[in-house]
Short mmCIF file of C-alpha atoms in Angstrom, two decimals:
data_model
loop_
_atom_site.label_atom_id
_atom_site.label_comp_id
_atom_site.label_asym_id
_atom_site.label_seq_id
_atom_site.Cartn_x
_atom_site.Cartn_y
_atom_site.Cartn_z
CA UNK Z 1144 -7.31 83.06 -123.53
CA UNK Z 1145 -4.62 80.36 -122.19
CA UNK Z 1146 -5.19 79.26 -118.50
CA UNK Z 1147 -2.11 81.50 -117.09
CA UNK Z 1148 -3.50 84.54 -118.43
CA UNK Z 1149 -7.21 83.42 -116.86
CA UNK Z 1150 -5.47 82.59 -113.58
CA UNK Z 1151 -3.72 86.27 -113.37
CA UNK Z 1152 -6.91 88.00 -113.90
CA UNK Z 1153 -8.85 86.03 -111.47
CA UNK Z 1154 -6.85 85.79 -108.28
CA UNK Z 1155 -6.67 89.28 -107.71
CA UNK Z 1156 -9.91 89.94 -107.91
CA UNK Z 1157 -10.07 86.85 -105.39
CA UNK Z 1158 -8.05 88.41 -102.76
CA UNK Z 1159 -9.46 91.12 -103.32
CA UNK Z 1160 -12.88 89.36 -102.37
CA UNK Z 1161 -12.05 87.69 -99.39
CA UNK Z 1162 -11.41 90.55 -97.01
CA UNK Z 1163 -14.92 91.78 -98.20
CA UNK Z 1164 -16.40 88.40 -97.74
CA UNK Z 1165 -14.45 88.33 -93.71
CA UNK Z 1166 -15.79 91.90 -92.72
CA UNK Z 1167 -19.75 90.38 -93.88
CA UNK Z 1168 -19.33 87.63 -91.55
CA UNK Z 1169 -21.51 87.62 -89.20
CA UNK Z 1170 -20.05 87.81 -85.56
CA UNK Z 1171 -19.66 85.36 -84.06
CA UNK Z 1172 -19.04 82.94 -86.26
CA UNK Z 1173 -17.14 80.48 -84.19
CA UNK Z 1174 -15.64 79.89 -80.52
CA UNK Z 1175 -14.21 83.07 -79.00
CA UNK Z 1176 -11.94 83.19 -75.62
CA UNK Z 1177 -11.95 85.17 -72.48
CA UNK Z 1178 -8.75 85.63 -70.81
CA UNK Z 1179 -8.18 85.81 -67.60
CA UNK Z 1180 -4.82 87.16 -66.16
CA UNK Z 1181 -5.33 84.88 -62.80
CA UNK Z 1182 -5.11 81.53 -61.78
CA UNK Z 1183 -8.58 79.27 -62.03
CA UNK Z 1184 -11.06 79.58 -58.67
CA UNK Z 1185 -10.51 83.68 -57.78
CA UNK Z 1186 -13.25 85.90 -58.08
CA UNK Z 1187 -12.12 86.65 -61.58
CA UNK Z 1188 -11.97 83.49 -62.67
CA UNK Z 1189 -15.70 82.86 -61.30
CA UNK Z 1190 -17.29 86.43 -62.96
CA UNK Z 1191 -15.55 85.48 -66.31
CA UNK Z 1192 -16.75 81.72 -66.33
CA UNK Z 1193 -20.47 83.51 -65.52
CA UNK Z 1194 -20.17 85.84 -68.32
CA UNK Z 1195 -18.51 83.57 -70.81
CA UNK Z 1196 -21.62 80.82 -70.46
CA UNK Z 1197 -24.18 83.74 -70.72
CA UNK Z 1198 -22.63 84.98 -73.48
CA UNK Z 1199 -22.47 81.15 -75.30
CA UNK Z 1200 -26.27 81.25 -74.55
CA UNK Z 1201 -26.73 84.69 -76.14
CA UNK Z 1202 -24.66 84.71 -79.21
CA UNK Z 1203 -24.77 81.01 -80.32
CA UNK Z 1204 -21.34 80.53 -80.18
CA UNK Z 1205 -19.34 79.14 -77.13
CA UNK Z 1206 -16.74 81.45 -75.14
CA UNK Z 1207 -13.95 79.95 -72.93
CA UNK Z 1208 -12.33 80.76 -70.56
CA UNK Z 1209 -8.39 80.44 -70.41
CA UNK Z 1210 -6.37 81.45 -67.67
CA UNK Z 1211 -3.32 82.77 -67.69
CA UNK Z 1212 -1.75 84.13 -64.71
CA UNK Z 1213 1.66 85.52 -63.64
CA UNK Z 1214 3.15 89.30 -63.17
CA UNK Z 1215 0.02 90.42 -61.19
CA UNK Z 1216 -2.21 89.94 -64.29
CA UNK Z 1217 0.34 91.72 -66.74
CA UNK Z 1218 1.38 87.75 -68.67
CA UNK Z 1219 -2.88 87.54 -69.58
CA UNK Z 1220 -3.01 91.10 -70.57
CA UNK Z 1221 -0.18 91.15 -72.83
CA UNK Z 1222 -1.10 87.66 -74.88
CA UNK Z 1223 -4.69 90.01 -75.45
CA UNK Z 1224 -2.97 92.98 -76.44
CA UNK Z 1225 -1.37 90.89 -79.15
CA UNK Z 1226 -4.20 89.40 -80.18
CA UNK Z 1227 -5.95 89.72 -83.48
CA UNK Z 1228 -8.27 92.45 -83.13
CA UNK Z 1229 -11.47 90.08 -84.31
CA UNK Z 1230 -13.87 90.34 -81.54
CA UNK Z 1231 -12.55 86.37 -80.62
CA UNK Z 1232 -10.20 87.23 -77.56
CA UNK Z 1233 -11.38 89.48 -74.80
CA UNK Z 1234 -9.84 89.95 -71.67
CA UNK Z 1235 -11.71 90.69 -67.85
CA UNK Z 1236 -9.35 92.46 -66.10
CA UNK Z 1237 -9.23 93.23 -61.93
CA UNK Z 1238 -8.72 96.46 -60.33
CA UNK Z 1239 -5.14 95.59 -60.26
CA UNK Z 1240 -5.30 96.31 -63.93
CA UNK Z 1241 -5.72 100.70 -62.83
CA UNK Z 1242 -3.12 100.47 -60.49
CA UNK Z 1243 -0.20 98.25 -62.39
CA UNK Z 1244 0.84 101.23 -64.72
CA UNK Z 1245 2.58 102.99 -61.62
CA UNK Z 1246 4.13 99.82 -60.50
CA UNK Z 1247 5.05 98.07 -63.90
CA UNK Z 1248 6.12 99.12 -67.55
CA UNK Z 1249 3.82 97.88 -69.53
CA UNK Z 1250 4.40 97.91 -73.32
CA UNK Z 1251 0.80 99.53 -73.88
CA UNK Z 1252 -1.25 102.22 -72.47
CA UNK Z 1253 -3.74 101.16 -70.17
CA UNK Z 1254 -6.79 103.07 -71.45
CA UNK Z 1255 -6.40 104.09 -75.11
CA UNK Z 1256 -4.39 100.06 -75.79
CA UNK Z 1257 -7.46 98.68 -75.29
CA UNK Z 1258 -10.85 98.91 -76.82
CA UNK Z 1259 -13.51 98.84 -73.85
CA UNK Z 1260 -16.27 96.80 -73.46
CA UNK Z 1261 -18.24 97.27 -70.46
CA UNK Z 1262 -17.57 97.64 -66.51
CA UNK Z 1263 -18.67 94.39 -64.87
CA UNK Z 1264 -18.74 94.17 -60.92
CA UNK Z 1265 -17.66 95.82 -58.10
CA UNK Z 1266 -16.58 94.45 -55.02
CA UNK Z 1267 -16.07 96.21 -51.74
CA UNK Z 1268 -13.71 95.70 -48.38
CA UNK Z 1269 -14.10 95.35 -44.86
CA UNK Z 1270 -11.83 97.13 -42.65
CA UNK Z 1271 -11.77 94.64 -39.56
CA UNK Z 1272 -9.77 94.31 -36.69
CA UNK Z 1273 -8.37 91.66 -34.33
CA UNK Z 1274 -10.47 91.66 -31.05
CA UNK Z 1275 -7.56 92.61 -29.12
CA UNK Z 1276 -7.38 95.61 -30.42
CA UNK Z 1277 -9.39 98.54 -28.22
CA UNK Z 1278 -10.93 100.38 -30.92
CA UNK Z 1279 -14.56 100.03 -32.19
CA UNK Z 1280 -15.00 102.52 -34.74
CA UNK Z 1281 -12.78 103.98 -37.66
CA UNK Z 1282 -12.02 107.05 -35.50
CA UNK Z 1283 -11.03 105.33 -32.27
CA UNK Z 1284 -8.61 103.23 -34.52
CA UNK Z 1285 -7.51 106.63 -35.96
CA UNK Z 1286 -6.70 107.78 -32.53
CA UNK Z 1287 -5.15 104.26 -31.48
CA UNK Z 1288 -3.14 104.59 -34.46
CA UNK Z 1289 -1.78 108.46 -33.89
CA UNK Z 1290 -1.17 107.66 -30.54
CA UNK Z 1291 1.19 104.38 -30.76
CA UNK Z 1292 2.99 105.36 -34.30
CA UNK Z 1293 4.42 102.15 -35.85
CA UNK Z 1294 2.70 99.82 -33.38
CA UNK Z 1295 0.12 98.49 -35.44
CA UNK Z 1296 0.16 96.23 -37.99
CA UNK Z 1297 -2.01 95.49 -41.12
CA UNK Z 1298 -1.83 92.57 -42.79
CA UNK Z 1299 -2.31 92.61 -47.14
CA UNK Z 1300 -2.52 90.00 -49.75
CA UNK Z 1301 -0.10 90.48 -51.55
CA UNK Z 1302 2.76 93.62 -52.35
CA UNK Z 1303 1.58 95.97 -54.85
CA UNK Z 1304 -1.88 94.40 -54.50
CA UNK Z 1305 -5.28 96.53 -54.48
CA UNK Z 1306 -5.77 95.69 -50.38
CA UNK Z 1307 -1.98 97.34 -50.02
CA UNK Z 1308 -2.56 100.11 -52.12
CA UNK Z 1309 -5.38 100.32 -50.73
CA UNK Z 1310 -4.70 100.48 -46.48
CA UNK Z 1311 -2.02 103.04 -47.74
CA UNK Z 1312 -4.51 105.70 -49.22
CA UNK Z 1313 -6.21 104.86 -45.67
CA UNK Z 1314 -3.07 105.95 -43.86
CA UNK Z 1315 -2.47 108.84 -46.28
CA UNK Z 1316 -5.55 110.30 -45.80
CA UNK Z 1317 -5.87 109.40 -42.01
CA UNK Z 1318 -2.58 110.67 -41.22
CA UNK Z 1319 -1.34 107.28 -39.35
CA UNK Z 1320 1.24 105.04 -39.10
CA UNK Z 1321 1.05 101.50 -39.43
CA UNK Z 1322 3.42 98.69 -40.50
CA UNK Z 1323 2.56 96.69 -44.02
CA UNK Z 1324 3.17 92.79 -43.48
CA UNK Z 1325 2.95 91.79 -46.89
CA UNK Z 1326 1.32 88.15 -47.40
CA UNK Z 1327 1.28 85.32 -50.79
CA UNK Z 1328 -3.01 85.43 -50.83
CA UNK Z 1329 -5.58 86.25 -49.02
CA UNK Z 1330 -6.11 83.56 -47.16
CA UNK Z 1331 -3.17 83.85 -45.43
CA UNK Z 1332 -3.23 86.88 -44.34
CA UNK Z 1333 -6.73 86.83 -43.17
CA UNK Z 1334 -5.39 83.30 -41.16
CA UNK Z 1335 -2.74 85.12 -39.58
CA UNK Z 1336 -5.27 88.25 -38.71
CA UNK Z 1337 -7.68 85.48 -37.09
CA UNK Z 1338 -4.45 84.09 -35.17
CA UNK Z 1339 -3.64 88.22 -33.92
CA UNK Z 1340 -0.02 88.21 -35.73
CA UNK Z 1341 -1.23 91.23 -37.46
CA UNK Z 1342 -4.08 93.61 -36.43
CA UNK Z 1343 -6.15 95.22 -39.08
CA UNK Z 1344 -7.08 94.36 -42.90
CA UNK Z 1345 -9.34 94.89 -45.43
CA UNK Z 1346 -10.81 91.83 -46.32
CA UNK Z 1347 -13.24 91.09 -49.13
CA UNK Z 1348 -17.08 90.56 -47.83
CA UNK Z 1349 -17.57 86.83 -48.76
CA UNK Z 1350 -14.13 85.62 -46.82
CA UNK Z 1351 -14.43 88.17 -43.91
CA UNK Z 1352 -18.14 88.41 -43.02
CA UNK Z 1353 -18.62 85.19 -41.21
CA UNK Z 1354 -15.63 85.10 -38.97
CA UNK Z 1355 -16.89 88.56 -37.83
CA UNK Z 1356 -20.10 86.57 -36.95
CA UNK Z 1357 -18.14 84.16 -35.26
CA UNK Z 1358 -16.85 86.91 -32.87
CA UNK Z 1359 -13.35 86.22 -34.09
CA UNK Z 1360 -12.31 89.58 -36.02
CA UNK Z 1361 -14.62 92.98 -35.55
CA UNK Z 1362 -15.79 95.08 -38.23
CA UNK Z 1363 -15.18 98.71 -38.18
CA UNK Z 1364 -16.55 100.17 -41.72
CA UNK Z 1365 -17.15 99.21 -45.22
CA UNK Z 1366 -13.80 100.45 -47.95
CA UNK Z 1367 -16.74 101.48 -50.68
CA UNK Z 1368 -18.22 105.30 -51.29
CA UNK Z 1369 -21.89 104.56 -49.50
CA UNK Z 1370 -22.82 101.96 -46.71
CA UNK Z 1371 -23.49 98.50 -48.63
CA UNK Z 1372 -26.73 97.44 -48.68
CA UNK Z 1373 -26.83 93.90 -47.50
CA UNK Z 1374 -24.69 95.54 -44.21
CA UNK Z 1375 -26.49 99.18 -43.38
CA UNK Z 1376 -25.34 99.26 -39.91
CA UNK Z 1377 -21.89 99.28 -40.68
CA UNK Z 1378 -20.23 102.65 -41.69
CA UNK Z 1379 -18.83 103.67 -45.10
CA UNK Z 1380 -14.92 103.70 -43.72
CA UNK Z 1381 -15.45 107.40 -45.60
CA UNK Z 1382 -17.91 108.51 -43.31
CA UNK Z 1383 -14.66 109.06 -40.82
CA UNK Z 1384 -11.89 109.62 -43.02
CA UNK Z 1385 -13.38 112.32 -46.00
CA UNK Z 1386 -12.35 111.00 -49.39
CA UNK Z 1387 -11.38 107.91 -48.65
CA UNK Z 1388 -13.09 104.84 -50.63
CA UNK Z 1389 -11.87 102.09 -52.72
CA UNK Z 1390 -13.49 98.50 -53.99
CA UNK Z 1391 -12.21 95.91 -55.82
CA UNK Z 1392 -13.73 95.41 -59.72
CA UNK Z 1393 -13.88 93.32 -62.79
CA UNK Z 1394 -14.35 95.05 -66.58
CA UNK Z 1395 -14.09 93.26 -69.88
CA UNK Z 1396 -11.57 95.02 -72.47
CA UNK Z 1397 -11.27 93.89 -76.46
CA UNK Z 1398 -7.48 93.97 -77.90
CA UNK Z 1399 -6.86 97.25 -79.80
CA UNK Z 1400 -8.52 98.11 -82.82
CA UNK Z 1401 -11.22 95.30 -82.19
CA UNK Z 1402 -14.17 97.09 -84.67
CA UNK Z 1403 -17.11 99.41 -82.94
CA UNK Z 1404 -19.41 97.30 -83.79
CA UNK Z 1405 -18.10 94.19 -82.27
CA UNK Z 1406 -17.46 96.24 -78.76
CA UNK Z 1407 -20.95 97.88 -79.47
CA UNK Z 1408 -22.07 94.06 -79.62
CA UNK Z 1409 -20.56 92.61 -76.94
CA UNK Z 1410 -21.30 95.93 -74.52
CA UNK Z 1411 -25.07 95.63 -75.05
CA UNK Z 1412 -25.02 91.58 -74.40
CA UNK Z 1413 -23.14 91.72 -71.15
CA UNK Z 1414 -24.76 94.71 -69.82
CA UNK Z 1415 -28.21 92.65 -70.47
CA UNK Z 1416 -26.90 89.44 -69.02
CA UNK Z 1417 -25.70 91.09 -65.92
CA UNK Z 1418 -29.04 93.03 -65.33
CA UNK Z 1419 -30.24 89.17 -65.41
CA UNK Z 1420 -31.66 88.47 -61.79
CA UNK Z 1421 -29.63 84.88 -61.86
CA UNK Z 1422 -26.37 86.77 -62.12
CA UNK Z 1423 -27.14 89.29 -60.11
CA UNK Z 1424 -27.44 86.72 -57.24
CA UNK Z 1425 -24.47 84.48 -58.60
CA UNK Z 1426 -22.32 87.46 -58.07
CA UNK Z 1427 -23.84 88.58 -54.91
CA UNK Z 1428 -23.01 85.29 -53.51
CA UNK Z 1429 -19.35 86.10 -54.37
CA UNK Z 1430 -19.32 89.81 -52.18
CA UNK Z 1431 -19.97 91.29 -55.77
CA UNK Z 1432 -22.31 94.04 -56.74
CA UNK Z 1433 -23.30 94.35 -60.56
CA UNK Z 1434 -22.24 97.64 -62.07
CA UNK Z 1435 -22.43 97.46 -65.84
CA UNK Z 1436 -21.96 100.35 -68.34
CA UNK Z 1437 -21.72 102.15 -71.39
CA UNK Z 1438 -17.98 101.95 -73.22
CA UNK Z 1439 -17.42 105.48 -72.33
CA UNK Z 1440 -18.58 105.35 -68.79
CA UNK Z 1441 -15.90 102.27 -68.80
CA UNK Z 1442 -12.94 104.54 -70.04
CA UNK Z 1443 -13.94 107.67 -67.48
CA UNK Z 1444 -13.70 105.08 -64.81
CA UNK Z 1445 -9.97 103.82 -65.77
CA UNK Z 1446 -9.10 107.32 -66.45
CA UNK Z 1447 -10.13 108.02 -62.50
CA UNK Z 1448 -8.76 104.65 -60.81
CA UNK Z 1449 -5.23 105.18 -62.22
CA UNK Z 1450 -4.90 107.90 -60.94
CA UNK Z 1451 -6.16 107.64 -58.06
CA UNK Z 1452 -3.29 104.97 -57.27
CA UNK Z 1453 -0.84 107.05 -59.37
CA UNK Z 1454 -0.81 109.09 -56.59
CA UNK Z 1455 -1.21 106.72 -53.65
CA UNK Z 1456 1.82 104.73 -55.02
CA UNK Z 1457 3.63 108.41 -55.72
CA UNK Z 1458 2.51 109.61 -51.85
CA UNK Z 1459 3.51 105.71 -50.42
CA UNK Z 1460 6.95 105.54 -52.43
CA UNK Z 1461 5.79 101.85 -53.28
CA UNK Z 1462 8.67 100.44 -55.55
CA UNK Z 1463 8.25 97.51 -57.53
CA UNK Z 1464 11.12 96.10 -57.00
CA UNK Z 1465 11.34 96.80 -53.27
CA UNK Z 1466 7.43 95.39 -53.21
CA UNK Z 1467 8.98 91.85 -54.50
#
């Protein structure tokens, strides 16, 4: 048999090995990245660079972290929709991630484009005040707000952001008026809050908390469904106003395709590592709550929080272009 002939019956069944040989190997078998959508030192980037060295510690293999911001999350989320579907680029994603589809179009579908993983935290709001304002409860701002239409003015961290959509499912369902002043980050607006430029916000726990201990803003109710535990006296906002309750949250998606077994994988490691008590009270010192789950539960919640701002943005008449 001359060599040519040997060579054409050989590298077929050669290629025809290798992809056999790939779906054996054991996962993982080398580095893997996280994406995030958002710039380094945001409570995304921190939960992601938690979970990425608990996962290196679990699986043997080291994840990193790469951020890459811009478009409200959408420039990170399309580079891992693209991805290969291997298991070695996930993506954490923000609650900005449920309401983007009714502010952006986005070349994929937001729950079936891609594969879940696991819900990771959950972080709720404060609803404070300036001091100047004369209202010290959720329903005396209600009436405040009914009775000088326009007057009032809430500050937000951004147009489009989850605190705007947010404040505006608050007026929906209160049946108020009150002017958006839209801000570039948090920190400004919560500066110009402080300062009384604007009067009311919803600002995360960890940033708002201790100026409302320094007797410089006053809390009036906590944004999630029940009273948070590490603040019982202060009122679930939907204690007031029926329906009403939103939080900010972190989940970790796999680009489309990525195999069940890899998801299965990675959902079972990251649900363990957050039950760890060490994470638990790394994220607690960043306002979050752990709230891990199954795949499906993961989905179900998507499913719910896009359309819950579907409608906020529908009711609102938010505009993308006018929120720019």
């Amino acid at each position: 048999m001359t060599r040519a002939i040997r060579l054409t019956l050989v590298l077929p069944a050669l290629l025809c090995a290798a992809p056999v040989a790939m779906a054996q190997e054991r996962y993982p078998a080398r580095a893997a990245r996280l994406i995030v959508p958002f710039a380094p030192g945001g409570g995304a980037d921190i939960s992601a660079r938690v979970i990425a060295a608990k996962l290196t510690e679990r699986l043997g293999q080291q994840f990193i972290v790469e951020n890459r911001p811009g478009a409200g999350g959408n420039v990170g989320t399309e580079i891992a929709y693209r991805a290969a579907p291997d298991g070695y680029t996930l993506l954490l994603v923000s609650s900005s991630y449920g309401a983007n589809p009714s502010l952006y179009k986005l070349p994929f579908d937001p729950v079936s484009g891609f594969e879940p993983v696991t819900l990771v935290s959950q972080q709720p709001f404060l609803l404070v005040v300036h001091p100047s304002v004369p209202a010290r409860s959720v329903k005396e701002l209600v009436a405040l707000a009914k009775a000088r239409p326009g007057a009032l003015n809430y500050a937000s961290s951004g147009a489009g952001g989850i605190v705007h959509l947010g404040t505006e499912y608050f007026k929906s369902l209160a049946g108020v008026d009150i002017v958006h002043i839209p801000y570039k980050g948090g920190n400004t607006a919560h500066n110009d809050l402080v300062a009384g430029n604007v009067q009311l916000y919803f600002g995360t726990i960890l940033s708002t908390l201790p100026v409302v201990k320094s007797g410089k803003l006053r809390v009036l109710g906590v944004s999630s469904e029940k009273r948070n535990p590490a603040l019982p006296d202060v009122p679930a906002v939907g204690e007031t106003i029926k329906g009403f309750a939103f939080s900010g949250w972190y989940a970790v998606l796999a680009p489309p395709r990525t195999p069940r077994e890899i998801t299965a994988l990675l959902n079972r490691e990251t649900v363990a590592l957050l039950q760890s008590p060490e994470v638990k009270d790394r994220l607690a010192a960043e306002g979050s709550t752990v709230a891990a789950t199954s795949q499906e539960q993961l989905v179900e919640h998507l499913k719910r929080d896009i359309a819950k701002w579907a409608r906020v943005v529908k009711t609102a008449g938010i505009k993308l272009d006018a929120a720019l």
